[in-house]
Structures are given as C-alpha cells and as structure tokens.
Coordinates of C-alpha atoms and ligand atoms in Angstrom, one line a residue:
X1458 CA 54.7 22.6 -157.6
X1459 CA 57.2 24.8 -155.8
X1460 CA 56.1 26.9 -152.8
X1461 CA 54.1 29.7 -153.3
X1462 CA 56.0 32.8 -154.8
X1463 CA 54.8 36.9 -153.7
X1464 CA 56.7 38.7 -155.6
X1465 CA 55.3 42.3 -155.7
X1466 CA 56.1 45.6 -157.0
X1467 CA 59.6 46.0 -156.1
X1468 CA 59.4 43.1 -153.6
X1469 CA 57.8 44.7 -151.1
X1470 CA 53.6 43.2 -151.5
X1471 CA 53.4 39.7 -150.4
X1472 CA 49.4 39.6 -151.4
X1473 CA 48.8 35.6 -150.0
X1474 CA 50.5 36.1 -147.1
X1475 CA 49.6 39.4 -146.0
X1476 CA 45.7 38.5 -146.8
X1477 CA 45.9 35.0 -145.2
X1478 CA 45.8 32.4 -148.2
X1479 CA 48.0 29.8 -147.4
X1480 CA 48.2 26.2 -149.1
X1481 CA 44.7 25.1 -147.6
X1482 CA 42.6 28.0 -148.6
X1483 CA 43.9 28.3 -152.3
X1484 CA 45.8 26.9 -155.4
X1485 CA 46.8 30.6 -155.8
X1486 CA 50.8 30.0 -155.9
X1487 CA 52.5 33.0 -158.1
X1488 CA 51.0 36.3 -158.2
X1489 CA 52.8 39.0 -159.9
X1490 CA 52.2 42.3 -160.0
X1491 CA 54.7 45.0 -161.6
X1492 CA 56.2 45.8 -165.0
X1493 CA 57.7 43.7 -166.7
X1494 CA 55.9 40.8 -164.5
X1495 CA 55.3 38.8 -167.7
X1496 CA 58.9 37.8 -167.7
X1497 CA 57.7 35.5 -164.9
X1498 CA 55.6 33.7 -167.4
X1499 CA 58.7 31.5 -168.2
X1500 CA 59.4 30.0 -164.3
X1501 CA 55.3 29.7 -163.8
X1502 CA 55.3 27.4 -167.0
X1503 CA 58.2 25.7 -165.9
X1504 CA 56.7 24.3 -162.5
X1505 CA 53.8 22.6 -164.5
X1506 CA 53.3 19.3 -165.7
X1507 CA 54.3 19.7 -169.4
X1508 CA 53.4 17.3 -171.2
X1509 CA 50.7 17.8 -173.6
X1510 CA 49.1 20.8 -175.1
X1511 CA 48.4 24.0 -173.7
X1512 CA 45.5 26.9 -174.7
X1513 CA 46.2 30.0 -175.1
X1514 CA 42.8 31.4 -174.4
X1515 CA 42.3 35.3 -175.5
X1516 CA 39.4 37.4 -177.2
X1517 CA 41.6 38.2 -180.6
X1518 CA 42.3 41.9 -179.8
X1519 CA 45.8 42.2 -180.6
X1520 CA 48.4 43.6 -177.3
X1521 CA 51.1 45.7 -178.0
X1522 CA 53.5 47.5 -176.0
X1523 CA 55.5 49.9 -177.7
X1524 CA 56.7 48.0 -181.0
X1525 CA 56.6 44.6 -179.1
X1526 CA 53.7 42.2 -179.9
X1527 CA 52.4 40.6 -176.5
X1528 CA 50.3 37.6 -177.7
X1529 CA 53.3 36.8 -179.8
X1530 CA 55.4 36.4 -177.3
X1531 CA 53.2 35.0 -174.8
X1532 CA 52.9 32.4 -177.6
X1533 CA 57.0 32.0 -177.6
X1534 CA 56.7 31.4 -173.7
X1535 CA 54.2 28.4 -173.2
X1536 CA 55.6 27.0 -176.9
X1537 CA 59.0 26.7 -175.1
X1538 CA 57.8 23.9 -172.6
X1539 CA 54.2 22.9 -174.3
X1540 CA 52.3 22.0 -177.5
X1541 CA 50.1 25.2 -178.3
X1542 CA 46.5 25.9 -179.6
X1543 CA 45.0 29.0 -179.2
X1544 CA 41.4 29.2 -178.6
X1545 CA 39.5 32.6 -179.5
X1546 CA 35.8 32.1 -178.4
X1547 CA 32.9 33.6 -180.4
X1548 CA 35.9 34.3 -183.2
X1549 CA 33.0 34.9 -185.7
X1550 CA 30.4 36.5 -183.5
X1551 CA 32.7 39.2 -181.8
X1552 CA 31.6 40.4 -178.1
X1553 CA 32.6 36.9 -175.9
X1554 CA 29.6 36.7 -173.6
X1555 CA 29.7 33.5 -171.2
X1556 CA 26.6 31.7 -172.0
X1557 CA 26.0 27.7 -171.9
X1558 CA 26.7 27.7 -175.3
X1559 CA 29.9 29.7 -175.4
X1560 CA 31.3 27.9 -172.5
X1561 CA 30.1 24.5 -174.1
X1562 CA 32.0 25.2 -177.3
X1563 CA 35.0 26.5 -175.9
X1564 CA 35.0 23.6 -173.5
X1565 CA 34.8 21.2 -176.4
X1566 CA 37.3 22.9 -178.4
X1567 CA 39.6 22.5 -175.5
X1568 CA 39.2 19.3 -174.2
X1569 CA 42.0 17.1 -173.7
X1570 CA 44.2 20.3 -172.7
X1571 CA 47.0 19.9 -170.4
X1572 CA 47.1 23.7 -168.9
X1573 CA 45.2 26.8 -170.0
X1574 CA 46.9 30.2 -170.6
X1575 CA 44.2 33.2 -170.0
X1576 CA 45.2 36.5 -171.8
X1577 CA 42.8 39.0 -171.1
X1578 CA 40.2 41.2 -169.6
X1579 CA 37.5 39.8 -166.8
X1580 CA 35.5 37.8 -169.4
X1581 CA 38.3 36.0 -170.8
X1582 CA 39.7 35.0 -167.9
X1583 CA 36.4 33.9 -166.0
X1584 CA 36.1 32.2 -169.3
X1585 CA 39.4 30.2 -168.7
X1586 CA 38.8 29.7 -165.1
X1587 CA 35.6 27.5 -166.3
X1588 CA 37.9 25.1 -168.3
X1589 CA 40.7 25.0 -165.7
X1590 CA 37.4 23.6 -163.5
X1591 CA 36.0 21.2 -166.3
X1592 CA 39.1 19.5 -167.6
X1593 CA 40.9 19.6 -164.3
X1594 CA 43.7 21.2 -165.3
X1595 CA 46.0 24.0 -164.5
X1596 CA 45.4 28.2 -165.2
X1597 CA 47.8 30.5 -165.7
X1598 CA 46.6 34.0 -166.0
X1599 CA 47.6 37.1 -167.4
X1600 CA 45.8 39.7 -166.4
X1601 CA 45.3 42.8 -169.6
X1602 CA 43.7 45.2 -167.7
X1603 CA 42.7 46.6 -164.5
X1604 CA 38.4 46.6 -164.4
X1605 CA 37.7 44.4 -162.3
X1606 CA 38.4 42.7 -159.0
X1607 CA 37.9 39.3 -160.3
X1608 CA 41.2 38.0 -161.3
X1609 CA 42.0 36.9 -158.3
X1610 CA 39.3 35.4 -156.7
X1611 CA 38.0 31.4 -157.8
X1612 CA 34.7 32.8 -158.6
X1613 CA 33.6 33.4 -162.7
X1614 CA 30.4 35.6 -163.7
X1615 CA 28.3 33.1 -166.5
X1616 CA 25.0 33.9 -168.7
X1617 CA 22.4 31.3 -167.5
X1618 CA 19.0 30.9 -168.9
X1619 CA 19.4 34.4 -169.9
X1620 CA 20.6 36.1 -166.4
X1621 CA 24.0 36.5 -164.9
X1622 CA 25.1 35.1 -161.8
X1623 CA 28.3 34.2 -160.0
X1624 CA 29.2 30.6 -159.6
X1625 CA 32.7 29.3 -157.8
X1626 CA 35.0 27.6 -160.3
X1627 CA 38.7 27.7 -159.9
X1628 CA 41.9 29.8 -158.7
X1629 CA 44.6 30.3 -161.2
X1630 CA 48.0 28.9 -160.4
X1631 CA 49.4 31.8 -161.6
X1632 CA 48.2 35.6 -161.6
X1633 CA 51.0 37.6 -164.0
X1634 CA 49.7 41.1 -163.5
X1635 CA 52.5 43.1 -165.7
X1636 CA 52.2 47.0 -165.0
X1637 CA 53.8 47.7 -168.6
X1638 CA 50.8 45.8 -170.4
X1639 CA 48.1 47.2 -167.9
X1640 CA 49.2 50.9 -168.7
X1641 CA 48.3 50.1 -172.6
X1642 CA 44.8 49.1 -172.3
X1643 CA 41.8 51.4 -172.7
X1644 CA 41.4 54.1 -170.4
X1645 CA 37.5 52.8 -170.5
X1646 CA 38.7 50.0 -168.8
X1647 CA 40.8 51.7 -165.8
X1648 CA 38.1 54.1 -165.3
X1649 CA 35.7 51.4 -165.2
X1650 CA 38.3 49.3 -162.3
X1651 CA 38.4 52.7 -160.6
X1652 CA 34.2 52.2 -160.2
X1653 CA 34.8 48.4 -159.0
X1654 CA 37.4 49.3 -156.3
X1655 CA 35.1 52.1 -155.3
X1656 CA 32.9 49.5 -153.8
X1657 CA 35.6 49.3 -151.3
X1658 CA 34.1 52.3 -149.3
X1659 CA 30.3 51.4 -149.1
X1660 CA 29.9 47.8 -149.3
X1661 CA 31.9 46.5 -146.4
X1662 CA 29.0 48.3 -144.2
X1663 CA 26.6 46.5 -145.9
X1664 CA 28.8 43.6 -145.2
X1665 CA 28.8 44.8 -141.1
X1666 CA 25.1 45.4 -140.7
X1667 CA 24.5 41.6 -142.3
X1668 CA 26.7 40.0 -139.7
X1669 CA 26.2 42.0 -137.0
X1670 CA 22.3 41.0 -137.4
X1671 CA 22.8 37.3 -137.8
X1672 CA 22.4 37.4 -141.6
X1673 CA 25.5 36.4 -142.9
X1674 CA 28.8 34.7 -141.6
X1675 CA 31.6 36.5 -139.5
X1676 CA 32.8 39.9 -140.2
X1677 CA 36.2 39.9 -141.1
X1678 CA 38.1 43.3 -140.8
X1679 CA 41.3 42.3 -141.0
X1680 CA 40.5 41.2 -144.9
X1681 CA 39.2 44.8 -145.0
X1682 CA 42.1 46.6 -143.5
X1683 CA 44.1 45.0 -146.2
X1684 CA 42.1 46.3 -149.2
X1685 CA 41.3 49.6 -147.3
X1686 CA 44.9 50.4 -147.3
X1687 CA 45.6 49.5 -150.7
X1688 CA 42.5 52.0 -152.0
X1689 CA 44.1 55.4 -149.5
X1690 CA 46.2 55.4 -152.7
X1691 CA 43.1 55.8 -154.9
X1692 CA 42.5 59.3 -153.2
X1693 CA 42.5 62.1 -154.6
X1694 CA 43.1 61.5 -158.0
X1695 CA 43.7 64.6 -160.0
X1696 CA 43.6 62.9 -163.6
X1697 CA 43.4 59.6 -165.2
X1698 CA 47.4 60.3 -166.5
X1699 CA 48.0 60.9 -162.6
X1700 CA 46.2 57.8 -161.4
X1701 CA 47.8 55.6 -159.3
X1702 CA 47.8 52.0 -161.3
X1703 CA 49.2 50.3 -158.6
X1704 CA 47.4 51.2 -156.0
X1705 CA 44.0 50.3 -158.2
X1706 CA 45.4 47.1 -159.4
X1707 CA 46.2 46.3 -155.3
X1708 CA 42.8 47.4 -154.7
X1709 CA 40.9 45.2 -156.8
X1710 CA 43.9 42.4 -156.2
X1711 CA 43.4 42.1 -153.0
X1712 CA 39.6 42.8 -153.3
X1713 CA 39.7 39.3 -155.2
X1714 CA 41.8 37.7 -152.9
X1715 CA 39.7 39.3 -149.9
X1716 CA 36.8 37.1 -152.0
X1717 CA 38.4 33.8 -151.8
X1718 CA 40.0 33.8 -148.9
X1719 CA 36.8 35.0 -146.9
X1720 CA 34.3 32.9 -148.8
X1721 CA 31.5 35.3 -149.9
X1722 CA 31.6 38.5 -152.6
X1723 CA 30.3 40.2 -149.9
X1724 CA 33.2 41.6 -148.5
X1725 CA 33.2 44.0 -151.4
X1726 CA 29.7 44.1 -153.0
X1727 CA 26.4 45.3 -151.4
X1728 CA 24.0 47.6 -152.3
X1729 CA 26.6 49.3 -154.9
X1730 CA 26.4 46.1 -156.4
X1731 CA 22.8 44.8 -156.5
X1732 CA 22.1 48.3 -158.6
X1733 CA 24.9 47.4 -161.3
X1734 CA 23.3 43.9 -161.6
X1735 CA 19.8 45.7 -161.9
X1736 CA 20.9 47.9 -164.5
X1737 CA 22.1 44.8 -166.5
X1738 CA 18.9 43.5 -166.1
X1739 CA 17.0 46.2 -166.8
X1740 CA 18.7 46.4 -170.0
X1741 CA 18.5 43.1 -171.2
X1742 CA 15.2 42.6 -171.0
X1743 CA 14.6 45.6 -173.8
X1744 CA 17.5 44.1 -175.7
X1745 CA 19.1 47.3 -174.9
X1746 CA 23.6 47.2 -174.2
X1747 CA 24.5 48.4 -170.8
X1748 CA 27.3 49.7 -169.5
X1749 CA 30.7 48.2 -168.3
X1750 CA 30.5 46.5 -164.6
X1751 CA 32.9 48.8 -163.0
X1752 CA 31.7 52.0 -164.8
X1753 CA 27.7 51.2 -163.0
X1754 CA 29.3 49.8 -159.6
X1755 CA 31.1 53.7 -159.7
X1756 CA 27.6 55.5 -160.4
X1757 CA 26.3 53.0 -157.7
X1758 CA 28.9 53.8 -155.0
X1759 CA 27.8 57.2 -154.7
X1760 CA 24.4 56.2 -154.5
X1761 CA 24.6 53.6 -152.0
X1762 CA 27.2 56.1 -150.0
X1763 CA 24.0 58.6 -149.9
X1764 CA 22.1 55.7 -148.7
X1765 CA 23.8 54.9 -146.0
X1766 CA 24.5 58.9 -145.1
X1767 CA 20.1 59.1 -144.9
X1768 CA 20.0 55.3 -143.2
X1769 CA 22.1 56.8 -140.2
X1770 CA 20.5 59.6 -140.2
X1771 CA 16.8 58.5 -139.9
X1772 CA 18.3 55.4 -137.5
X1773 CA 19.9 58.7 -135.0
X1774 CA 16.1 60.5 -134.9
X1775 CA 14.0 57.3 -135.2
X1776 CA 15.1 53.9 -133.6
X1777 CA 14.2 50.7 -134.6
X1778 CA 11.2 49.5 -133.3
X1779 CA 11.9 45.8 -133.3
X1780 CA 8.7 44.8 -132.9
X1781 CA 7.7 46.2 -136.4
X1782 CA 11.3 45.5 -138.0
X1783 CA 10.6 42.0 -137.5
X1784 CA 6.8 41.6 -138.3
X1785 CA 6.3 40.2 -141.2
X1786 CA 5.7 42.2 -144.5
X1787 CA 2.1 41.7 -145.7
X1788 CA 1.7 40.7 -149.4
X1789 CA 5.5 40.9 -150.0
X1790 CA 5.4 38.0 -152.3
X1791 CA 3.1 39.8 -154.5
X1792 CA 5.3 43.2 -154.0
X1793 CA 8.5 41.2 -155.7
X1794 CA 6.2 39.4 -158.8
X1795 CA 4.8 42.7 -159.4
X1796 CA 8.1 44.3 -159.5
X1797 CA 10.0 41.7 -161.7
X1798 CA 7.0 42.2 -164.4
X1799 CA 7.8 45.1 -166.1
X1800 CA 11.1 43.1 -166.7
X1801 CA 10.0 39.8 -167.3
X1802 CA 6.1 39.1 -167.9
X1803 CA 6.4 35.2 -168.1
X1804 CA 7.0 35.6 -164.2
X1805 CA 10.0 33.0 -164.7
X1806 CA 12.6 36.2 -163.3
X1807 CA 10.0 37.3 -160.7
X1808 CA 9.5 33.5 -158.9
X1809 CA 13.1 33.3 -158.4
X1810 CA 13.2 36.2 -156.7
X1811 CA 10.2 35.9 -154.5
X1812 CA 12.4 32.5 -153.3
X1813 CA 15.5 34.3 -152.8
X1814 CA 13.1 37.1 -150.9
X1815 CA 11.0 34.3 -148.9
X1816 CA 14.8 32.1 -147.6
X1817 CA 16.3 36.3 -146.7
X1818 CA 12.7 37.0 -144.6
X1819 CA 12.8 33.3 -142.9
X1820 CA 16.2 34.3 -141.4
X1821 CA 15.6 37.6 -140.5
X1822 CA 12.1 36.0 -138.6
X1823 CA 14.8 34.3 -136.3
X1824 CA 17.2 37.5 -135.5
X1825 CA 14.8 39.5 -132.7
X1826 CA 17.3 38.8 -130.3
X1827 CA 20.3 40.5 -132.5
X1828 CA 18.1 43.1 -133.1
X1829 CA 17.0 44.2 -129.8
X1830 CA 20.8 44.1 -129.1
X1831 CA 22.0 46.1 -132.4
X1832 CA 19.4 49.1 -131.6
X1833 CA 20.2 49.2 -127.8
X1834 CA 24.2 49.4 -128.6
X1835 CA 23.5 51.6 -131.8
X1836 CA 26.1 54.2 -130.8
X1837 CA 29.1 51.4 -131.2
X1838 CA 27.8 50.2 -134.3
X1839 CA 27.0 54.2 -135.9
X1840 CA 30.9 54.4 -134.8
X1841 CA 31.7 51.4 -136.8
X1842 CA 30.0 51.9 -139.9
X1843 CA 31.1 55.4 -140.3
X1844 CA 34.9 54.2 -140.1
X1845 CA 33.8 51.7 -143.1
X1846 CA 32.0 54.4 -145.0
X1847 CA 33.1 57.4 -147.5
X1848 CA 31.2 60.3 -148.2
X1849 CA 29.6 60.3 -151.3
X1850 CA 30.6 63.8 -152.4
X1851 CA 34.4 62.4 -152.1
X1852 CA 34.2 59.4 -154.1
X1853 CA 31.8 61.1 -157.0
X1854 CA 34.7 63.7 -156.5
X1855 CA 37.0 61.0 -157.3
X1856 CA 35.2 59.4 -160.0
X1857 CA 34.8 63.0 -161.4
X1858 CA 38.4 63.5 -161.5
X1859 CA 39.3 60.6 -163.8
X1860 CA 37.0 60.9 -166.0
X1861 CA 34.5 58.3 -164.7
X1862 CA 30.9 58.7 -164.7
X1863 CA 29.0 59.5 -161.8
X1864 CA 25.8 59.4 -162.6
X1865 CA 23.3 57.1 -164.2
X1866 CA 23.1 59.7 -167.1
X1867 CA 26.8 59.4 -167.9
X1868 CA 26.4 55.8 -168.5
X1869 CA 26.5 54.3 -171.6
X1870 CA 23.7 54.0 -172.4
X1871 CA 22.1 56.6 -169.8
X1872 CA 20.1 54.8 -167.1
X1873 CA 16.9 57.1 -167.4
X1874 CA 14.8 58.3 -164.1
X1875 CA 12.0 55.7 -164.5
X1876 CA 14.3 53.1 -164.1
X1877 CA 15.9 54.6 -162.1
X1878 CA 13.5 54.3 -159.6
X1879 CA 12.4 50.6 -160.8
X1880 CA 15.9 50.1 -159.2
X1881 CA 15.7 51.5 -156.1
X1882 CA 12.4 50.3 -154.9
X1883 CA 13.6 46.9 -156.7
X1884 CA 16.9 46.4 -154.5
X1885 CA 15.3 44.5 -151.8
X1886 CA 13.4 42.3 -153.8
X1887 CA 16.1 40.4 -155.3
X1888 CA 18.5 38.2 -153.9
X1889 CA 18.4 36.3 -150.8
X1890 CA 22.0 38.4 -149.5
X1891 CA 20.9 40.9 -146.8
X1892 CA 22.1 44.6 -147.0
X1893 CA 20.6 48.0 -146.0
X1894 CA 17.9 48.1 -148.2
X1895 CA 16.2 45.0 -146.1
X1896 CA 17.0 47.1 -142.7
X1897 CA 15.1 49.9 -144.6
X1898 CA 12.5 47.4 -145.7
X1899 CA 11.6 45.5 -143.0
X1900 CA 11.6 48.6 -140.2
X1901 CA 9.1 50.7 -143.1
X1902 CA 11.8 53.0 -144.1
X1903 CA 12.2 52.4 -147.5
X1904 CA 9.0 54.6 -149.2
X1905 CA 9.4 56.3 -152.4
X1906 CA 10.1 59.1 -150.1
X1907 CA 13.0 58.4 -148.3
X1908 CA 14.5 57.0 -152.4
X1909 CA 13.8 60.1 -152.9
X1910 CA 16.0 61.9 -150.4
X1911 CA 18.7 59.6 -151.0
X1912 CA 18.8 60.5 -155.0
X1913 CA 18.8 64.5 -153.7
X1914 CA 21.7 63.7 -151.7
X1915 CA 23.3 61.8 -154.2
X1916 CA 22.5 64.9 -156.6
X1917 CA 24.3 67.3 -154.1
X1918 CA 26.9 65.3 -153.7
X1919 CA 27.8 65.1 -157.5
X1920 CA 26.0 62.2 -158.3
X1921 CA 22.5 60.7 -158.6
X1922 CA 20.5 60.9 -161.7
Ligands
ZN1421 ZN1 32.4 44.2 -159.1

C-alpha cells in the first residue's frame, strides 16, 4: 500500500490530514473528492493485491453522465487488474434494506472475494463495508450521491431483530467522491444530505453539554472547527441549482471522518438525531414507509435548534437545582415501558430501552460534582453553546430555500401531531447517549408544556409541525 493520497478539489483539501487520521487511526488511504475523481479509480486498484476476484457491489440503478454509462466503465476499471462479479442485493425484491438476511446472502454470494468495489448511495455502501469486515478484504468506494455523512466514517447502519442501529465495521481504502457523478443523482438525495449536514449546527452542543457533565468522552473542537468551516459554505443557499455541492459533500465528508477519527457519532448527531430514528420507528411498527434519513434529520434540526433556544432560556431565569437534577426519577422504569407500548406491545422494544435508560441514570447518579460546577460557571458554558448553535429560523430558512422540508408535515409520509408528541416526550427514554433532553429530564423541565413551547418556536421559526 502506498502512502496515503489527499487529493482534493483542485488540490487544495487534504481531508486526513487536516482532520487528524493518520496510519494508526484508519485504513482510510485515498479520498477523492472533485469531478472527474473517478479517473483515480485506476491508481486505487492498482495498489491492491490483485489476484483474485473483485465485487462490484451496486443496487442496479443504472449511472449515467451525459451519454457515458458509469457502471460500465467502472466495470472496465477493476476488470483491468481483477476477475469481476457483480453483486446486486435484493435483485428480485427491489429496495436493499440491510437486514441479517440481506447481509447473510450477500455475504455468501461474495465469499471468497479478493476486494470489494461499492457503487452507490449510503445503503450500498454500508452494505459493502459489512463484507470488506467479514471476508477481510479490501473496499473501494465510490460514493453516487451526496445524503449522507456516512461514507467516510467505519461505521454501517444494519436492520436487527427488526430495529436499526449502528455497528462499527470497516473504513474503505478508497473514498472516489467524483463531483461530475454526484451532480446527476436525484435532487431528493442532495436535499436530503443538505438535512444530514444540518446536524452540524445543533448536535455538537448536545455533544458539549454530555462531556462537559461527565457523560461522555472528551470534547473535541478542533474536529468541529473542521466540519464547521466546511458547512459556512452551506449558507445561504438561494436554490437547489445554486447549491454549493462541494461545500455539502465537505460537510458530510468530514462529518464522517470527524466520526472515525473521534470515536463516537456524537460529534454530529444529538437530539436532531434521536427524532429521525424515532420517526423510523414510529413508522415501522404500523408497517408504514418513512422518510429519507437526511430529509427527517433537516425537519429535526430545526426542532432541536428551538430546543436548545428554550433550554437556555429557562437555564438563564431558573438555575439548576442540583439537588433535584440528580435525585432520582421515581417510576422512570415504568415511564419508558409505558412509552415504547404504543410502538411495540410485546415490551421486547420497551426493555431495551429501560436498560439503555437505567446504564444513562447510573452515570448521571455519579456527576453531582460536575454539576454543581457546570451551574456555578453557566455564563462560560451559555457562551460556548451559543457559538455551537444556529438559530432555528436560519437553518429552516435554509432548508426552505432548497426545497427541503422543514416540517414534519412535508415529510413523506407527513409525521402527524400525535406522534409528534410520542416523539418528543419519547427522546429521553431511549438510548443510553446523553443529550439535552436528559438535562431537561432529570432537572423537571421537560413537561408537555415546555414540548409545547419548543414546537411554537419551532412554528415561528418556519418549522415545527
Ligand atoms: Zn445522519
């Protein structure tokens, strides 16, 4: 393997180096991003072992750009130094969705491989970091759209025993981001990466509080400064024809890096986040579709920007009392069963849940001391989170001007005002990852009345129901 290679657009990105993945910290060693990039697809084959066959892992929808055919000649590249098969998952079935049984047959139908070549959107390619992991081999991607942060990061999003949840598995050697092949996909898709970068300016203070309070690991800004700078390009956006592509693929690239470099998702998914994974869930349990990742996490920016807007505001007239913040919840066991029921009556969804709750409250039971110190400095930290934070009225302004929903009844389907609610008063009683619903929680903030005022404010500020 040569030494790592950051070329960027026009030279001038060097993404590893600039974000701090060297050798130790990732297999990441080519990333490409600017038209034409997929001529690079030649020198990244040409550094593997090849001997033996490689798969050429895509979801069937032909990619053309102008009168050239893209899977054709993707095919040309990696027949020029390997055996090909190509592997189209669920060929017969349509939508590729990553359960065991998808991941099993594609894994079988694979096996043996010498390299895997992943053409596609965020499924495909979480798809091909799986076999990369399981047959220990090589993954060069190329990257069809820009919807998600995921490409660049060693993490993959699977189906198990019905729910989603993401599970580490393996960098690419190789990221070909070609600009030329990007501009061709559906605008559904950019508008929905537009809602996944957007995450960029609410969950990184979701991010601070957690550290700051002992709940998580250390804050890294420096990560942040790097994806914050890439995403000033994202403002302002007139159109979706006056977009800037390369600032959102940098945005989301580096948002994946910032992932795998740092360790933890967290970095760019809190509360924003949590709703997007409630609304899939939501869904699924009436058998209902939901809507694309990015498009919800956009909806769910604004929200969790009006959030954080009445957090600060009730923290400047009303203080923590620590003593309450850190008294345990009474019943708050039965509080998360009786909230995963509507969802799922067998209770299976709502017992993992009250685990995930019950390991989130043991830690916070140990943080008094961070506490006491984060309410008697509040001033510093108010300063702090406000540089992380964006108003909501400018990023549903953003959103707006794209094309991109902004609120829950622009999804597809619309997220109606019952669940709506089901969400909100649900975002606490999930995972086992802290964020500012669990400030709101454990200090008695977070009432039907103060979800309330958050979803006026996210209705004044263009978004919200
Ligand atoms: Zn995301």
């Amino acid at each position: 393997m040569s030494r790592p290679r950051t070329v960027g657009v026009a030279g001038t990105h060097h993404y590893l180096a600039h974000i701090g993945i060297d050798h130790d910290t990732s297999t990441l060693r080519t990333l490409v991003s600017a038209p034409g990039a997929l001529t690079e697809l030649n020198s990244v084959l040409a550094d593997l072992d090849t001997s033996g066959t490689a798969v050429i892992l895509h979801d069937g929808t032909p990619i053309s750009v102008g009168s050239r055919d893209v899977l054709a000649e993707i095919d040309s590249t990696v027949a020029g130094h390997f055996t090909t098969a190509v592997l189209v998952p669920n060929e017969q079935h349509g939508t590729v969705i990553l359960d065991e049984a998808t991941v099993d047959s594609s894994a079988a139908a694979s096996s043996g491989c010498a390299a895997i070549v992943a053409v596609g959107g965020g499924t495909i390619v979480d798809l091909g970091k799986v076999l990369s992991q399981r047959h220990h081999v090589p993954l060069v991607v190329i990257q069809t759209c820009a919807s998600v942060n995921g490409f660049s990061d060693p993490l993959s999003v699977l189906v198990r025993n019905g729910a989603k949840s993401t599970v580490p598995t393996a960098w690419p050697v190789a990221l070909i981001i070609d600009h030329d092949v990007i501009a061709q996909a559906p605008a559904a898709l950019t508008r929905a990466g537009f809602g996944d970068a957007a995450a960029i300016w609410c969950a990184p203070a979701d991010w601070y509080l957690a550290c700051t309070l002992g709940m998580d690991g250390e804050f890294e800004s420096g990560v942040l400064d790097v994806i914050g700078a890439a995403a000033q390009g994202l403002r302002d956006a007139t159109s979706l024809s006056e977009l800037d592509l390369e600032a959102l693929l940098d945005t989301l690239t580096y948002g994946g890096l910032g992932i795998g470099v740092t360790g933890t998702t967290a970095v760019v998914s809190g509360c924003e986040h949590l709703i997007s994974h409630l609304i899939d869930m939501a869904a699924v349990a009436r058998g209902a579709e939901h809507d694309l990742h990015g498009a919800q996490v956009g909806v769910a920016s604004v929200i969790s920007a009006a959030l954080w807007e009445s957090a600060i505001e009730s923290f400047d007239d009303v203080s923590i009392d620590v003593d309450v913040a850190t008294t345990p919840i009474p019943d708050l066991e039965n509080s998360v069963t009786r909230a995963w029921e509507s969802i799922d009556p067998s209770g299976k969804i709502g017992a993992g849940c009250a685990r995930n709750v019950a390991q989130k409250m043991a830690r916070w039971s140990g943080v008094r001391a961070e506490l006491s110190e984060f309410v008697a400095t509040w001033p510093e930290h108010r300063r702090v989170l406000s540089a992380l934070l964006r108003p909501a009225s400018e990023i549903a302004a953003d959103l707006a001007a794209i094309g991109a929903p902004t609120k829950f009844s622009q999804l597809t389907p619309p997220v109606d005002r019952e669940t709506v609610r089901w969400i909100m008063r649900t975002l606490p009683l999930m995972r086992d990852r802290f964020t500012l619903c669990d400030a709101l929680l454990v200090s008695g903030r977070w009432t039907d009345e103060f979800i309330d005022r958050v979803l006026d404010r996210a209705a004044e500020s263009g978004g919200g129901l």
